[in-house]
mmCIF file of C-alpha atoms and ligand atoms in Angstrom:
data_model
loop_
_atom_site.group_PDB
_atom_site.id
_atom_site.type_symbol
_atom_site.label_atom_id
_atom_site.label_comp_id
_atom_site.label_asym_id
_atom_site.label_seq_id
_atom_site.Cartn_x
_atom_site.Cartn_y
_atom_site.Cartn_z
ATOM 1 C CA MET J 15 161.127 82.344 16.564
ATOM 2 C CA THR J 16 161.244 80.369 19.804
ATOM 3 C CA MET J 17 161.558 76.666 20.509
ATOM 4 C CA GLU J 18 157.760 76.567 20.605
ATOM 5 C CA ILE J 19 157.548 75.635 16.956
ATOM 6 C CA LEU J 20 159.743 72.572 17.582
ATOM 7 C CA GLU J 21 157.557 71.585 20.523
ATOM 8 C CA ALA J 22 154.479 71.969 18.323
ATOM 9 C CA ILE J 23 156.031 69.736 15.633
ATOM 10 C CA LYS J 24 156.904 67.095 18.213
ATOM 11 C CA THR J 25 153.404 67.162 19.666
ATOM 12 C CA ASN J 26 151.810 66.783 16.248
ATOM 13 C CA VAL J 27 154.131 63.923 15.308
ATOM 14 C CA VAL J 28 153.198 62.107 18.527
ATOM 15 C CA LYS J 29 149.520 62.629 17.783
ATOM 16 C CA GLY J 30 149.938 61.799 14.101
ATOM 17 C CA GLU J 31 148.451 65.171 13.193
ATOM 18 C CA PRO J 32 149.384 67.289 10.147
ATOM 19 C CA VAL J 33 152.856 68.660 10.553
ATOM 20 C CA LEU J 34 154.085 69.835 7.150
ATOM 21 C CA GLY J 35 152.864 73.420 7.566
ATOM 22 C CA LEU J 36 154.707 73.720 10.865
ATOM 23 C CA VAL J 37 157.842 72.229 9.338
ATOM 24 C CA GLU J 38 157.780 74.732 6.462
ATOM 25 C CA GLU J 39 157.491 77.501 9.024
ATOM 26 C CA ALA J 40 160.294 76.096 11.176
ATOM 27 C CA LEU J 41 162.596 75.816 8.155
ATOM 28 C CA ARG J 42 162.754 79.614 8.079
ATOM 29 C CA SER J 43 164.656 79.573 11.381
ATOM 30 C CA TYR J 44 166.051 76.076 11.863
ATOM 31 C CA ARG J 45 168.205 73.713 9.851
ATOM 32 C CA ALA J 46 166.487 70.569 8.546
ATOM 33 C CA GLU J 47 168.638 68.300 10.733
ATOM 34 C CA ASP J 48 167.794 70.312 13.844
ATOM 35 C CA ILE J 49 164.082 69.992 13.136
ATOM 36 C CA LEU J 50 164.578 66.281 12.581
ATOM 37 C CA ASN J 51 166.693 65.696 15.697
ATOM 38 C CA GLN J 52 164.967 68.061 18.083
ATOM 39 C CA ALA J 53 161.327 67.661 17.088
ATOM 40 C CA VAL J 54 160.501 64.864 14.658
ATOM 41 C CA VAL J 55 162.684 62.141 16.141
ATOM 42 C CA PRO J 56 161.689 62.785 19.766
ATOM 43 C CA GLY J 57 158.092 62.654 18.553
ATOM 44 C CA VAL J 58 158.550 59.266 16.885
ATOM 45 C CA LEU J 59 160.431 57.967 19.942
ATOM 46 C CA GLU J 60 157.632 59.105 22.212
ATOM 47 C CA ALA J 61 155.049 57.393 19.989
ATOM 48 C CA GLY J 62 157.185 54.225 19.991
ATOM 49 C CA ARG J 63 157.292 54.347 23.785
ATOM 50 C CA LEU J 64 153.510 54.730 23.986
ATOM 51 C CA TRP J 65 153.163 51.720 21.653
ATOM 52 C CA GLU J 66 155.537 49.587 23.718
ATOM 53 C CA GLU J 67 153.619 50.513 26.870
ATOM 54 C CA GLY J 68 150.315 49.542 25.301
ATOM 55 C CA GLU J 69 148.931 53.076 25.391
ATOM 56 C CA TYR J 70 148.989 53.397 21.605
ATOM 57 C CA PHE J 71 147.203 51.027 19.262
ATOM 58 C CA LEU J 72 147.791 50.259 15.606
ATOM 59 C CA PRO J 73 145.803 53.150 14.139
ATOM 60 C CA ASP J 74 147.896 55.537 16.250
ATOM 61 C CA ILE J 75 151.111 54.039 14.908
ATOM 62 C CA ILE J 76 149.792 54.185 11.344
ATOM 63 C CA PHE J 77 149.189 57.924 11.697
ATOM 64 C CA VAL J 78 152.565 58.518 13.291
ATOM 65 C CA THR J 79 154.520 56.594 10.645
ATOM 66 C CA ASP J 80 152.567 58.299 7.833
ATOM 67 C CA SER J 81 153.291 61.675 9.345
ATOM 68 C CA PHE J 82 156.955 60.743 9.768
ATOM 69 C CA LYS J 83 157.290 59.539 6.165
ATOM 70 C CA GLU J 84 155.839 62.769 4.842
ATOM 71 C CA VAL J 85 157.938 65.080 6.918
ATOM 72 C CA PHE J 86 161.101 63.012 6.571
ATOM 73 C CA GLY J 87 160.810 63.225 2.770
ATOM 74 C CA VAL J 88 160.695 67.021 2.940
ATOM 75 C CA LEU J 89 163.523 67.348 5.462
ATOM 76 C CA ARG J 90 165.786 64.914 3.642
ATOM 77 C CA GLU J 91 165.533 67.104 0.536
ATOM 78 C CA LYS J 92 166.736 70.077 2.552
ATOM 79 C CA LYS J 93 169.605 68.324 4.305
ATOM 80 C CA PRO J 94 173.057 69.196 2.977
ATOM 81 C CA LYS J 95 174.416 66.488 0.715
ATOM 82 C CA GLY J 96 177.464 64.484 1.797
ATOM 83 C CA ASP J 97 176.509 64.825 5.441
ATOM 84 C CA GLU J 98 179.476 63.507 7.414
ATOM 85 C CA SER J 99 177.433 62.615 10.448
ATOM 86 C CA ILE J 100 176.014 59.528 8.672
ATOM 87 C CA ILE J 101 176.982 56.353 10.572
ATOM 88 C CA GLY J 102 176.367 54.007 7.687
ATOM 89 C CA LYS J 103 174.113 52.935 4.843
ATOM 90 C CA TYR J 104 171.208 50.721 5.897
ATOM 91 C CA LEU J 105 169.204 48.951 3.229
ATOM 92 C CA ILE J 106 165.926 47.479 4.433
ATOM 93 C CA GLY J 107 163.064 45.500 2.947
ATOM 94 C CA VAL J 108 160.307 43.040 3.765
ATOM 95 C CA VAL J 109 160.479 39.565 2.211
ATOM 96 C CA GLN J 110 158.336 38.467 -0.683
ATOM 97 C CA GLY J 111 154.756 37.485 0.070
ATOM 98 C CA ASP J 112 154.691 39.734 3.136
ATOM 99 C CA MET J 113 152.770 43.018 2.976
ATOM 100 C CA HIS J 114 153.305 44.109 6.577
ATOM 101 C CA ASP J 115 154.956 47.483 6.544
ATOM 102 C CA LEU J 116 154.321 49.324 9.799
ATOM 103 C CA GLY J 117 157.068 47.762 11.886
ATOM 104 C CA LYS J 118 159.578 48.472 9.145
ATOM 105 C CA SER J 119 158.400 52.093 8.931
ATOM 106 C CA LEU J 120 158.989 52.545 12.629
ATOM 107 C CA VAL J 121 162.440 50.995 12.341
ATOM 108 C CA ILE J 122 163.259 53.294 9.406
ATOM 109 C CA ALA J 123 162.114 56.310 11.389
ATOM 110 C CA ILE J 124 164.325 55.463 14.338
ATOM 111 C CA LEU J 125 167.357 54.403 12.277
ATOM 112 C CA SER J 126 167.166 57.600 10.221
ATOM 113 C CA ALA J 127 166.844 59.602 13.373
ATOM 114 C CA GLY J 128 169.790 57.739 14.860
ATOM 115 C CA GLY J 129 172.173 58.693 12.067
ATOM 116 C CA PHE J 130 171.759 56.006 9.405
ATOM 117 C CA GLU J 131 171.111 56.723 5.768
ATOM 118 C CA VAL J 132 168.220 54.340 5.164
ATOM 119 C CA ILE J 133 167.204 53.049 1.758
ATOM 120 C CA ASP J 134 163.787 51.414 1.784
ATOM 121 C CA LEU J 135 163.047 48.610 -0.666
ATOM 122 C CA GLY J 136 159.444 48.436 0.541
ATOM 123 C CA PHE J 137 157.549 45.221 1.168
ATOM 124 C CA ASP J 138 156.957 42.033 -0.845
ATOM 125 C CA VAL J 139 160.544 42.259 -2.104
ATOM 126 C CA PRO J 140 161.687 39.350 -4.329
ATOM 127 C CA ILE J 141 164.858 37.564 -3.209
ATOM 128 C CA GLN J 142 166.589 38.577 -6.427
ATOM 129 C CA THR J 143 165.822 42.247 -5.777
ATOM 130 C CA PHE J 144 167.584 42.038 -2.405
ATOM 131 C CA VAL J 145 170.604 40.621 -4.215
ATOM 132 C CA GLU J 146 170.569 43.229 -6.992
ATOM 133 C CA LYS J 147 170.122 46.142 -4.594
ATOM 134 C CA VAL J 148 172.889 44.969 -2.270
ATOM 135 C CA ARG J 149 175.187 44.747 -5.301
ATOM 136 C CA GLU J 150 174.138 48.191 -6.521
ATOM 137 C CA ILE J 151 173.902 50.129 -3.239
ATOM 138 C CA LYS J 152 176.634 48.364 -1.233
ATOM 139 C CA PRO J 153 175.011 48.995 2.156
ATOM 140 C CA ASP J 154 176.869 48.506 5.431
ATOM 141 C CA ILE J 155 173.836 46.736 6.867
ATOM 142 C CA LEU J 156 170.906 44.944 5.264
ATOM 143 C CA GLY J 157 167.759 44.708 7.383
ATOM 144 C CA ILE J 158 165.284 41.993 6.432
ATOM 145 C CA GLY J 159 161.781 42.045 7.860
ATOM 146 C CA ALA J 160 159.302 39.145 8.000
ATOM 147 C CA TYR J 161 156.108 39.251 10.035
ATOM 148 C CA MET J 162 154.429 35.879 9.553
ATOM 149 C CA SER J 163 155.358 32.300 10.328
ATOM 150 C CA THR J 164 154.684 31.626 6.636
ATOM 151 C CA THR J 165 157.291 34.132 5.439
ATOM 152 C CA MET J 166 159.959 34.190 8.132
ATOM 153 C CA LEU J 167 162.051 31.380 6.625
ATOM 154 C CA ILE J 168 162.486 33.431 3.456
ATOM 155 C CA ILE J 169 165.030 35.462 5.431
ATOM 156 C CA ARG J 170 167.299 32.425 5.266
ATOM 157 C CA ASP J 171 166.752 32.179 1.496
ATOM 158 C CA VAL J 172 167.709 35.827 1.034
ATOM 159 C CA ILE J 173 170.892 35.311 3.037
ATOM 160 C CA GLU J 174 171.702 32.163 1.054
ATOM 161 C CA ALA J 175 171.145 33.975 -2.249
ATOM 162 C CA LEU J 176 173.490 36.754 -1.120
ATOM 163 C CA ARG J 177 176.096 34.174 -0.175
ATOM 164 C CA SER J 178 175.777 32.432 -3.566
ATOM 165 C CA ALA J 179 176.177 35.794 -5.295
ATOM 166 C CA GLY J 180 179.390 36.407 -3.322
ATOM 167 C CA LEU J 181 177.848 39.379 -1.500
ATOM 168 C CA ARG J 182 177.657 38.046 2.064
ATOM 169 C CA GLY J 183 181.221 38.815 3.163
ATOM 170 C CA GLY J 184 181.569 42.310 4.593
ATOM 171 C CA LEU J 185 177.807 42.816 4.714
ATOM 172 C CA LYS J 186 176.096 42.886 8.106
ATOM 173 C CA ILE J 187 172.596 41.463 8.115
ATOM 174 C CA MET J 188 169.855 42.106 10.659
ATOM 175 C CA ALA J 189 166.561 40.242 10.808
ATOM 176 C CA GLY J 190 163.398 41.516 12.441
ATOM 177 C CA GLY J 191 159.651 41.135 12.778
ATOM 178 C CA ALA J 192 157.255 39.850 15.417
ATOM 179 C CA PRO J 193 157.924 36.088 14.967
ATOM 180 C CA ILE J 194 161.715 36.503 14.963
ATOM 181 C CA THR J 195 163.803 36.141 18.115
ATOM 182 C CA SER J 196 167.431 36.944 18.670
ATOM 183 C CA GLN J 197 168.467 33.274 18.538
ATOM 184 C CA PHE J 198 166.272 32.580 15.512
ATOM 185 C CA ALA J 199 167.868 35.475 13.625
ATOM 186 C CA ILE J 200 171.297 33.923 14.223
ATOM 187 C CA ASP J 201 169.982 30.482 13.193
ATOM 188 C CA LEU J 202 168.749 32.009 9.938
ATOM 189 C CA GLY J 203 172.268 33.250 9.265
ATOM 190 C CA ALA J 204 171.875 36.910 10.277
ATOM 191 C CA ASP J 205 174.387 38.882 12.349
ATOM 192 C CA GLY J 206 171.891 40.828 14.394
ATOM 193 C CA TYR J 207 168.315 41.437 15.390
ATOM 194 C CA GLY J 208 166.066 44.044 16.957
ATOM 195 C CA ARG J 209 163.060 43.268 19.113
ATOM 196 C CA ASP J 210 161.788 46.765 18.469
ATOM 197 C CA ALA J 211 162.940 49.878 16.670
ATOM 198 C CA MET J 212 165.073 51.182 19.515
ATOM 199 C CA GLU J 213 166.856 47.865 19.914
ATOM 200 C CA ALA J 214 167.318 47.739 16.142
ATOM 201 C CA LEU J 215 169.111 51.088 16.294
ATOM 202 C CA LYS J 216 171.239 50.064 19.263
ATOM 203 C CA ASN J 217 172.276 46.806 17.608
ATOM 204 C CA ALA J 218 172.886 48.472 14.249
ATOM 205 C CA ARG J 219 175.201 50.971 15.933
ATOM 206 C CA GLN J 220 176.952 48.071 17.615
ATOM 207 C CA LEU J 221 177.434 46.291 14.293
ATOM 208 C CA MET J 222 178.968 49.514 12.948
ATOM 209 C CA GLY J 223 181.316 49.598 15.941
ATOM 210 C CA VAL J 224 179.973 52.909 17.283
ATOM 211 C CA GLU J 225 178.365 51.446 20.400
ATOM 212 C CA SER J 226 179.736 48.827 22.753
HETATM 213 C C1 B12 B 309 148.503 45.491 10.866
HETATM 214 C C2 B12 B 309 148.461 44.050 10.436
HETATM 215 C C3 B12 B 309 148.145 43.797 9.107
HETATM 216 C C4 B12 B 309 147.951 44.917 8.073
HETATM 217 C C5 B12 B 309 149.321 45.421 7.628
HETATM 218 C C6 B12 B 309 149.282 46.912 7.302
HETATM 219 C C7 B12 B 309 150.655 47.455 7.033
HETATM 220 N N1 B12 B 309 150.711 48.477 6.189
HETATM 221 O O1 B12 B 309 151.652 47.021 7.562
HETATM 222 C C8 B12 B 309 147.192 44.151 6.944
HETATM 223 C C9 B12 B 309 145.700 44.361 7.153
HETATM 224 C C10 B12 B 309 147.541 44.535 5.507
HETATM 225 C C11 B12 B 309 147.525 42.709 7.259
HETATM 226 C C12 B12 B 309 147.369 41.687 6.358
HETATM 227 C C13 B12 B 309 147.542 40.351 6.660
HETATM 228 N N2 B12 B 309 147.865 39.828 7.864
HETATM 229 CO CO1 B12 B 309 148.425 40.905 9.365
HETATM 230 N N3 B12 B 309 148.662 41.730 11.029
HETATM 231 C C14 B12 B 309 148.701 42.981 11.359
HETATM 232 C C15 B12 B 309 148.897 43.074 12.887
HETATM 233 C C16 B12 B 309 147.535 43.360 13.492
HETATM 234 C C17 B12 B 309 149.890 44.106 13.367
HETATM 235 C C18 B12 B 309 151.279 44.071 12.708
HETATM 236 C C19 B12 B 309 151.982 45.379 13.025
HETATM 237 O O2 B12 B 309 152.006 46.314 12.221
HETATM 238 N N4 B12 B 309 152.512 45.532 14.239
HETATM 239 C C20 B12 B 309 153.049 46.798 14.724
HETATM 240 C C21 B12 B 309 154.530 46.912 14.446
HETATM 241 C C22 B12 B 309 155.038 48.269 14.975
HETATM 242 O O3 B12 B 309 155.189 45.886 15.147
HETATM 243 P P1 B12 B 309 156.161 44.830 14.424
HETATM 244 O O4 B12 B 309 155.667 44.573 13.054
HETATM 245 O O5 B12 B 309 156.398 43.691 15.314
HETATM 246 O O6 B12 B 309 157.529 45.649 14.271
HETATM 247 C C23 B12 B 309 158.412 45.903 15.373
HETATM 248 C C24 B12 B 309 159.473 44.818 15.586
HETATM 249 O O7 B12 B 309 159.122 43.572 15.079
HETATM 250 C C25 B12 B 309 160.726 45.387 14.981
HETATM 251 N N5 B12 B 309 160.974 45.208 13.538
HETATM 252 C C26 B12 B 309 160.077 45.226 12.549
HETATM 253 N N6 B12 B 309 160.654 45.083 11.376
HETATM 254 C C27 B12 B 309 161.971 44.976 11.570
HETATM 255 C C28 B12 B 309 163.011 44.812 10.670
HETATM 256 C C29 B12 B 309 164.301 44.722 11.144
HETATM 257 C C30 B12 B 309 165.420 44.560 10.178
HETATM 258 C C31 B12 B 309 164.545 44.808 12.548
HETATM 259 C C32 B12 B 309 165.928 44.694 13.047
HETATM 260 C C33 B12 B 309 163.486 44.968 13.443
HETATM 261 C C34 B12 B 309 162.207 45.044 12.961
HETATM 262 O O8 B12 B 309 160.579 46.780 15.218
HETATM 263 C C35 B12 B 309 159.215 47.135 15.009
HETATM 264 C C36 B12 B 309 158.914 48.382 15.801
HETATM 265 O O9 B12 B 309 158.945 48.164 17.186
HETATM 266 C C37 B12 B 309 149.412 41.652 13.256
HETATM 267 C C38 B12 B 309 149.014 41.114 14.651
HETATM 268 C C39 B12 B 309 149.750 41.813 15.756
HETATM 269 N N7 B12 B 309 149.013 42.354 16.688
HETATM 270 O O10 B12 B 309 150.958 41.860 15.762
HETATM 271 C C40 B12 B 309 148.791 40.814 12.133
HETATM 272 C C41 B12 B 309 149.475 39.529 11.675
HETATM 273 C C42 B12 B 309 150.957 39.758 11.525
HETATM 274 N N8 B12 B 309 148.872 39.334 10.358
HETATM 275 C C43 B12 B 309 148.608 38.090 10.099
HETATM 276 C C44 B12 B 309 147.988 37.601 8.921
HETATM 277 C C45 B12 B 309 147.671 36.140 8.860
HETATM 278 C C46 B12 B 309 147.670 38.466 7.861
HETATM 279 C C47 B12 B 309 146.981 38.098 6.566
HETATM 280 C C48 B12 B 309 147.368 36.767 5.933
HETATM 281 C C49 B12 B 309 145.491 38.182 6.862
HETATM 282 C C50 B12 B 309 144.593 37.727 5.785
HETATM 283 N N9 B12 B 309 144.029 36.587 6.002
HETATM 284 O O11 B12 B 309 144.439 38.441 4.804
HETATM 285 C C51 B12 B 309 147.355 39.279 5.649
HETATM 286 C C52 B12 B 309 148.687 38.964 4.936
HETATM 287 C C53 B12 B 309 149.008 39.891 3.872
HETATM 288 C C54 B12 B 309 150.403 39.589 3.413
HETATM 289 N N10 B12 B 309 150.565 38.781 2.381
HETATM 290 O O12 B12 B 309 151.334 40.040 4.046
HETATM 291 C C55 B12 B 309 149.031 37.187 11.235
HETATM 292 C C56 B12 B 309 150.287 36.394 10.933
HETATM 293 C C57 B12 B 309 150.183 34.989 11.493
HETATM 294 C C58 B12 B 309 151.366 34.183 11.123
HETATM 295 N N11 B12 B 309 151.223 33.276 10.202
HETATM 296 O O13 B12 B 309 152.425 34.363 11.651
HETATM 297 C C59 B12 B 309 149.111 38.192 12.429
HETATM 298 C C60 B12 B 309 150.138 37.813 13.515
HETATM 299 C C61 B12 B 309 147.681 38.265 13.033
HETATM 300 C C62 B12 B 309 147.257 36.964 13.680
HETATM 301 N N12 B12 B 309 147.378 36.834 14.977
HETATM 302 O O14 B12 B 309 146.809 36.077 13.014
HETATM 303 N N13 B12 B 309 147.958 42.567 8.538
#
């Protein structure tokens, strides 16, 4: 089999078209991580670029993130356990009262592609759930998303609750979402921020000490 199958997967990811059949086929010749790194991730990155440049609109991103979620689930199952190339554990969730999910999905796609093991708490996550999951999962980084002016201050409450539970020390926290700025994230008590998914990855790597 040639590289054509990887190209075809990438193209379909960019277009948000069905990709599982192609992935099953590719798995006969390629390792799951190669399919992820050489086809799926470049596809998501390309879609992210088209979004940033205003060429893609929301429905396009919805299709791309749906396609990514589906294929990522399959490929993760196939990846060897105890993969040493993992940079760190990244727990992520959207604050309570906030149902916006697309930005987080894009961030998850890029972080996963960039070497993080990402655990997704979903959206509308109660403050107490953040606390319980941090205690249970012990992530290196917690990403908190908030997408409305009415929910963004909850990020501060989550950070406060973690501090009260004695879980803040040693944990890196990143805040993100359209109304958040770099300075605002710091004011809320976070350690980092990401204007978009690529910046989130870059800053997460920096927090892990793998990028200067
Ligand atoms: C799509 C959308 C929805 C969809 C969400 C679908 C879904 N599954 O996510 C639906 C229809 C459900 C929805 C509902 C509502 N929405 Co709405 N929605 C939007 C819209 C149009 C786009 C948001 C989006 O997905 N952007 C695309 C993603 C890719 O960008 P992003 O979220 O900014 O994410 C990027 C970065 O922020 C960053 N990032 C994201 N998360 C994280 C996390 C971390 C840790 C890091 C580091 C970085 C990071 O990386 C991402 C990728 O580049 C915006 C307006 C707009 N054009 O932005 C309104 C908007 C956010 N919604 C708004 C409102 C008011 C609502 C509703 C209340 C509407 C209503 N009256 O019912 C409800 C609220 C429901 C609720 N309780 O949450 C307002 C919020 C206003 C405010 N107060 O701030 C907006 C701004 C529209 C507006 N101008 O009025 N919405």
